[in-house]
Every structure is written in structure tokens, then in C-alpha cells.
Tab-separated table of C-alpha atoms in Angstrom:
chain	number	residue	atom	x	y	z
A	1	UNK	CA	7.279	-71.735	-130.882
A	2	UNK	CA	4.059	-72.490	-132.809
A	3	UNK	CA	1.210	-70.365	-132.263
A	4	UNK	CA	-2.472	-70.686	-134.257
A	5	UNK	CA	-4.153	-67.840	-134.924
A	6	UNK	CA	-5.597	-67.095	-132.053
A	7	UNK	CA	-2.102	-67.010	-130.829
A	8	UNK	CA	-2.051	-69.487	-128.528
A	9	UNK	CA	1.069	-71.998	-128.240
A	10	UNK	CA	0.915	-75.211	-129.012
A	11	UNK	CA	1.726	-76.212	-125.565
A	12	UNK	CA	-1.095	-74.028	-124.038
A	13	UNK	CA	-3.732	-76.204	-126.652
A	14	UNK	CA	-2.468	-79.542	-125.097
A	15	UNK	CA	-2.905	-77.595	-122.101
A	16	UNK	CA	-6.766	-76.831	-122.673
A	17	UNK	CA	-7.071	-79.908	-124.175
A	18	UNK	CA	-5.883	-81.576	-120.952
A	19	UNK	CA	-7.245	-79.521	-118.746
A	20	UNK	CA	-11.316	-80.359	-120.418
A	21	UNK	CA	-10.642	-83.717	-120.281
A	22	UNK	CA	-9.861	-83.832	-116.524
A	23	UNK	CA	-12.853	-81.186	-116.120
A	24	UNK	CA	-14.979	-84.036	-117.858
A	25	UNK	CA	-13.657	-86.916	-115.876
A	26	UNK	CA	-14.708	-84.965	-112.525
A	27	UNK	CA	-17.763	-84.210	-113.706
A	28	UNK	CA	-18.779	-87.470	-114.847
A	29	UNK	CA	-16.859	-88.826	-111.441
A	30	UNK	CA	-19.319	-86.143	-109.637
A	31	UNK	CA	-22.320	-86.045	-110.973
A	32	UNK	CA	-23.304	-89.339	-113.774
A	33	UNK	CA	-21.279	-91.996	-111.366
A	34	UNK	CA	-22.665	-91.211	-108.280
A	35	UNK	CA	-25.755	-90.945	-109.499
A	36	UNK	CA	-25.830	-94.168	-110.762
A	37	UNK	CA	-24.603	-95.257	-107.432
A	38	UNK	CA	-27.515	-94.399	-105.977
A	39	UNK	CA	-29.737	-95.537	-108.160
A	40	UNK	CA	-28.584	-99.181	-107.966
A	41	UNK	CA	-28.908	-98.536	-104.044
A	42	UNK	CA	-31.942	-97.334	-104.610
A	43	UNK	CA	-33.119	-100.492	-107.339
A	44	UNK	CA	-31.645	-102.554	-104.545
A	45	UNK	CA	-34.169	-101.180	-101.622
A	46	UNK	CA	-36.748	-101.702	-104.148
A	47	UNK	CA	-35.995	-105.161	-104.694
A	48	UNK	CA	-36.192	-105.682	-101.095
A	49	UNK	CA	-39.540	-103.925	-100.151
A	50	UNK	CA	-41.118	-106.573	-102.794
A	51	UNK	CA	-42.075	-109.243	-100.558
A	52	UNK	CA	-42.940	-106.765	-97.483
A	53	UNK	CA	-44.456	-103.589	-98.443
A	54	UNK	CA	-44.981	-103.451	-102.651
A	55	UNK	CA	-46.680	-99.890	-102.396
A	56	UNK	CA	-43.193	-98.629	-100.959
A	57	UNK	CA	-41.163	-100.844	-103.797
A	58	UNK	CA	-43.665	-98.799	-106.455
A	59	UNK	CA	-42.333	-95.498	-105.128
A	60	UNK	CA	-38.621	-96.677	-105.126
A	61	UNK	CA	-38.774	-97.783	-108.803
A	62	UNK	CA	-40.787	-93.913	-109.350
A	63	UNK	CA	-38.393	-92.334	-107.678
A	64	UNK	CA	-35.102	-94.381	-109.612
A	65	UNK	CA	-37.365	-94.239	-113.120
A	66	UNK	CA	-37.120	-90.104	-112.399
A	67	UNK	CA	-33.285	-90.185	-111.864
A	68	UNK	CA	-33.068	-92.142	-114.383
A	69	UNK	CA	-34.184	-89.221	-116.732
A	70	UNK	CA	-31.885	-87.035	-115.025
A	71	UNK	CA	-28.998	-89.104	-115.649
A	72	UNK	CA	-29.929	-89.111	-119.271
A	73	UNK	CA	-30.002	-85.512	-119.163
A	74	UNK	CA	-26.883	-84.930	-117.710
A	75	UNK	CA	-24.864	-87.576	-120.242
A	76	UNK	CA	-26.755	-85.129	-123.117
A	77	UNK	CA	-25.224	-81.938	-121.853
A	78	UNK	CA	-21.917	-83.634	-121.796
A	79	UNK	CA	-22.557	-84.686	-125.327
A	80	UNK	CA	-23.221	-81.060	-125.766
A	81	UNK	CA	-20.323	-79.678	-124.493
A	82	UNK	CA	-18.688	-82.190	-126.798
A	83	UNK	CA	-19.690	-81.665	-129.851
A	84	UNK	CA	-19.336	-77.939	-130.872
A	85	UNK	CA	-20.847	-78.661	-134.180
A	86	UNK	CA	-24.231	-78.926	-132.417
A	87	UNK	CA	-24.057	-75.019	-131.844
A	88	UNK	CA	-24.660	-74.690	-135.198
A	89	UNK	CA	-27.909	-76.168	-135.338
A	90	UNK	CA	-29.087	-74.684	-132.206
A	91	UNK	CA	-27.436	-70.758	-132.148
A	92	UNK	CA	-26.338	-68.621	-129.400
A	93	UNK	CA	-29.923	-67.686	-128.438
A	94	UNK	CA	-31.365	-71.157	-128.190
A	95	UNK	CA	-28.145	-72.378	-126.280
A	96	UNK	CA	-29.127	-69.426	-123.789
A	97	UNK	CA	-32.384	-70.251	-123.593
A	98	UNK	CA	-31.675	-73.970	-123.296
A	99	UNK	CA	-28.845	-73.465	-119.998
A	100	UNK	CA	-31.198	-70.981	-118.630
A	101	UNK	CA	-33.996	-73.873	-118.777
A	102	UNK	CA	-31.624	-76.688	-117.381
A	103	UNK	CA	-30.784	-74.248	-114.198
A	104	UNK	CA	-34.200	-73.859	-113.407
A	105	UNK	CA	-35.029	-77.716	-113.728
A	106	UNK	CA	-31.856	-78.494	-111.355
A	107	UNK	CA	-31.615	-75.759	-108.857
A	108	UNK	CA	-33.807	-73.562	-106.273
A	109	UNK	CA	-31.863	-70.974	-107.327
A	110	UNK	CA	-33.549	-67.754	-108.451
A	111	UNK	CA	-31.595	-67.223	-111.505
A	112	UNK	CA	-31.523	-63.962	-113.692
A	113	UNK	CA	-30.164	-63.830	-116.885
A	114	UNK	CA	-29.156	-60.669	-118.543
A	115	UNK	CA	-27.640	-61.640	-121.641
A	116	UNK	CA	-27.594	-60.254	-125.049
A	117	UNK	CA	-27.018	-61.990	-128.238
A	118	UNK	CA	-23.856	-62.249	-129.875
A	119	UNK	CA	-25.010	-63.873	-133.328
A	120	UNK	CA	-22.571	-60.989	-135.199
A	121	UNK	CA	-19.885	-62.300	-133.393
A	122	UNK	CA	-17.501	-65.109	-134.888
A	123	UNK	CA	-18.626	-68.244	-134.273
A	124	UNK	CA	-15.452	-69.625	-132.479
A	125	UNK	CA	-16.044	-66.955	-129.912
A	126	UNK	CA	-19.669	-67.392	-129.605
A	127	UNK	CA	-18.897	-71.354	-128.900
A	128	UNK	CA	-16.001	-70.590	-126.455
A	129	UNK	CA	-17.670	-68.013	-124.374
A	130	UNK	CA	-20.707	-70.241	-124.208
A	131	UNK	CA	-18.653	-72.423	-122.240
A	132	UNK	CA	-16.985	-70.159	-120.210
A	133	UNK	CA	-20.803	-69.056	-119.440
A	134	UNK	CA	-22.011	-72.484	-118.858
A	135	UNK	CA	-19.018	-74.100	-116.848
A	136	UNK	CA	-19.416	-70.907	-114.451
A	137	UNK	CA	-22.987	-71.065	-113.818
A	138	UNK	CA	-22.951	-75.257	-113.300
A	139	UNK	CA	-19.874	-74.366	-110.816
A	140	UNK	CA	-22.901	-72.003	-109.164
A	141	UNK	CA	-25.678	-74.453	-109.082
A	142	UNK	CA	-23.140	-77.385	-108.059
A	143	UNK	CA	-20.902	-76.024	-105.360
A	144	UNK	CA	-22.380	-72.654	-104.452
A	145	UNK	CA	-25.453	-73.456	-102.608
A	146	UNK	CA	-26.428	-70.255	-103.575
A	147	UNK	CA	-30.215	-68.627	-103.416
A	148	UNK	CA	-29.981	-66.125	-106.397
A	149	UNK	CA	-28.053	-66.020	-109.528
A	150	UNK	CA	-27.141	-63.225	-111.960
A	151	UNK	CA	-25.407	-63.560	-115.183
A	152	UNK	CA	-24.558	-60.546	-117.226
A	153	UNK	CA	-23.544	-60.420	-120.750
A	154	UNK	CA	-22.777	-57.602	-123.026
A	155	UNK	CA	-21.048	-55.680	-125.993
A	156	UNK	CA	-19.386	-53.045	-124.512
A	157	UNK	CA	-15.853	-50.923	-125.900
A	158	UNK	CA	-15.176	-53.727	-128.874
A	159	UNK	CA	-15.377	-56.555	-125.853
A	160	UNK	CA	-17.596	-59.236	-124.284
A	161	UNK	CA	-18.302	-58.636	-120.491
A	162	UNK	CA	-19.486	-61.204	-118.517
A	163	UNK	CA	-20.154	-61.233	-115.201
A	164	UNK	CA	-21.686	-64.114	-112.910
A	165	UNK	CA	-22.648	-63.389	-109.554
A	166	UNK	CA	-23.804	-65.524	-106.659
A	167	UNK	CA	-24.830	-65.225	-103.031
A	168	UNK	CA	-23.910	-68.787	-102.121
A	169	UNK	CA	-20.678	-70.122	-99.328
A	170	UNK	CA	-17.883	-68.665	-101.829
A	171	UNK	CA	-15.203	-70.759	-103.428
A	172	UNK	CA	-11.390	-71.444	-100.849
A	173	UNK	CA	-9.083	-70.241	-102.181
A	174	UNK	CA	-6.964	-73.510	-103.022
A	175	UNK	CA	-9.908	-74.300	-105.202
A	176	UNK	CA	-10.602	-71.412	-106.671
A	177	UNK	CA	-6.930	-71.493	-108.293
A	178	UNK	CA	-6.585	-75.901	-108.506
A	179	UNK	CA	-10.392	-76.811	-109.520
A	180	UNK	CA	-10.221	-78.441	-112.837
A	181	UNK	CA	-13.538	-76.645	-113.703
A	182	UNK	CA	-11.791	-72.937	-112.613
A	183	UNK	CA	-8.738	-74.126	-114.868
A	184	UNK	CA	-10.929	-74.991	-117.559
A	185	UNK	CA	-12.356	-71.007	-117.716
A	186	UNK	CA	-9.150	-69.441	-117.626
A	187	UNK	CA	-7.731	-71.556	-120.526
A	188	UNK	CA	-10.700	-70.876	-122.128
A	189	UNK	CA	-10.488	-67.043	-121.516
A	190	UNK	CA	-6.544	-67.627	-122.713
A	191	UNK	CA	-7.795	-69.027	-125.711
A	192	UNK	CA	-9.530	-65.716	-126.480
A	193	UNK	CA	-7.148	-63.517	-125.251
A	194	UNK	CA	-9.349	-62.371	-122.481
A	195	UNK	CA	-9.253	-61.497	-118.586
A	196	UNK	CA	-11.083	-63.515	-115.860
A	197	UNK	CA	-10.993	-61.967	-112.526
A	198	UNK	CA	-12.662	-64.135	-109.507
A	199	UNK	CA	-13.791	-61.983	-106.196
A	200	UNK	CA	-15.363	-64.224	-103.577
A	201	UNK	CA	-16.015	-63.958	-99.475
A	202	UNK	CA	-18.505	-65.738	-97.061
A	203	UNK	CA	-21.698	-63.867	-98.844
A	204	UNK	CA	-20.561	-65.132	-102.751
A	205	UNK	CA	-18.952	-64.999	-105.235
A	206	UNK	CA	-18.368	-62.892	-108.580
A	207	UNK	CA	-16.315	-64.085	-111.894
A	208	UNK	CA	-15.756	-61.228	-114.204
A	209	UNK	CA	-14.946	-61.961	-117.969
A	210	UNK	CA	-13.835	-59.473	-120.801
A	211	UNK	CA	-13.020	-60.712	-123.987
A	212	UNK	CA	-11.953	-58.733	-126.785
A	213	UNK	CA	-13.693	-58.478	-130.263
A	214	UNK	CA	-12.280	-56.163	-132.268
């Protein structure tokens, strides 16, 4: 059987490569095309409060100019995710910094980030467990409906250890093992050669990652 160097089959990268393209096609199903089904709902009221009450109509088109700009935002981070070249302008701390920033913008959460730079690391690894990282905390923000966030990263024993922790509803377990954005991690942590272990219950939920670096 082929195998790359990270010695994954060939079948298992079809696999990943299937498995992020049905993670993107939920997300833009969840998240960019219902929001733009609300905002022509919303463009639509608008429209209507014209020739009644134009200080409401004013509002409306605030309020759909506003998720407009979020809707932009979200079709960038997709981008982002896309184009893995793109980590090379912007590094493993500003990428940190950056999903740290977008959290705060989106959620209530109270969010704590813990995380130490892996710039001596190879850059593959840097860009995969980036995603891992990200795809687990947009999970949080997304499903969770968590108060308080913690993510964890360190170098510890010639691995990475990553752990995000949440106090939100927890995850079922059908969709803890069938969510495309669950698969998504664990081919990613495959990829790597790594170990993702998922403990969740009414009062959160905790992903543990190791990956190994040396």
C-alpha cells in the first residue's frame, strides 16, 4: 500500500481529503447560508417598513449592513483554512492571536488561552495542529453554549498536548463519533500520528490531543 511520509495511506489522504470537504460544506450550509437567509429576510422587512415607519427600515438595513460584515468575516476564515500558504505570512503566534480575537468578537464566552509557541516545530505540524486547535474551539463557540473556555497547549516529553475544555451542554454521543467536524480532528490527529481522546457529560466537555515531535 502507498504510504507518504508521514505514513499515512493513500486511502486515509482521500479520506481527510473527503472528510474537510464535507466539514466545509456543513459549515458553509451552517453558518454563511443561513446567514444569508436571514439577511434577505431581514432586507425584505426593510423594504416593507419603507412606506410605514422609515426610522424602523434605517435600523433593519443597520442591523443587515452589520451581518453583512460578519458574513464577510466568516467566508475569510474559510479562505483561511484553505489556503495553508497564508500561515506563512502570518506565523503560529499571529494565527493564535488572530482565533483568540475572532472568539471573543463571536462568543460570550470567557475564553482562556494557554498556549505556547511552537515556531521550532516543523511547519506541517504547526499548520495541522492549528486546525485541530481551531476546528475544536469553533465546535465550542458553535454547539457548546458554553460560559468559559480553556485551551491548553504545550511541549511536554518530545509531544504537543492540547487540551480544550468547556463547561457548555456536552456533545451525544452519535455526534461526537459521526460529526463531520469531530471526523475532521481525528484524521487530522491520524495525519500526525497522534491521540485524541474526547470526555464529555451534562457539565462539558474536554478533547485531549498529544502529538508526537520527536
Amino acid at each position: 500500500m502507498i504510504k507518504d511520509k508521514n505514513n499515512m495511506s493513500y486511502a486515509d489522504f482521500l479520506m481527510l481529503q473527503e472528510t474537510e470537504r464535507s466539514r466545509i460544506a456543513e459549515d458553509l450550509h451552517d453558518t454563511t447560508v443561513q446567514e444569508l437567509v436571514a439577511l434577505s429576510q431581514k432586507l425584505d422587512l426593510a423594504n416593507l417598513y419603507f412606506d410605514k415607519d422609515v426610522t424602523q427600515a434605517r435600523l433593519e438595513l443597520i442591523s443587515a449592513k452589520k451581518q453583512i460584515k460578519d458574513i464577510i468575516e466568516d467566508i475569510r476564515n474559510t479562505i483561511y483554512d484553505l489556503r495553508p500558504m497564508s500561515f506563512d505570512d502570518f506565523g503560529w503566534d499571529a494565527s493564535i492571536e488572530r482565533l483568540h480575537r475572532d472568539v471573543d468578537q463571536k462568543s460570550d464566552m470567557n475564553v482562556t488561552f494557554d498556549i505556547d509557541s511552537i515556531n521550532s516545530v516543523d511547519n506541517v505540524i504547526q499548520i495541522t495542529v492549528y486546525r485541530i486547535l481551531r476546528e475544536a474551539v469553533t465546535n465550542v463557540y458553535k454547539h457548546a453554549k458554553a460560559s468559559r473556555l480553556y485551551v491548553t497547549l504545550h511541549i511536554q516529553n518530545k509531544e504537543i498536548y492540547l487540551e480544550i475544555r468547556d463547561d457548555g451542554i456536552g456533545i451525544q454521543s452519535d455526534i461526537k463519533e459521526n460529526h463531520f467536524g469531530m471526523q475532521f480532528m481525528r484524521e487530522k490527529v491520524k495525519l500526525l500520528n497522534g491521540s485524541m481522546a474526547v470526555d464529555t457529560g451534562n457539565t462539558g466537555t474536554t478533547v485531549i490531543v498529544t502529538i508526537p515531535i520527536g
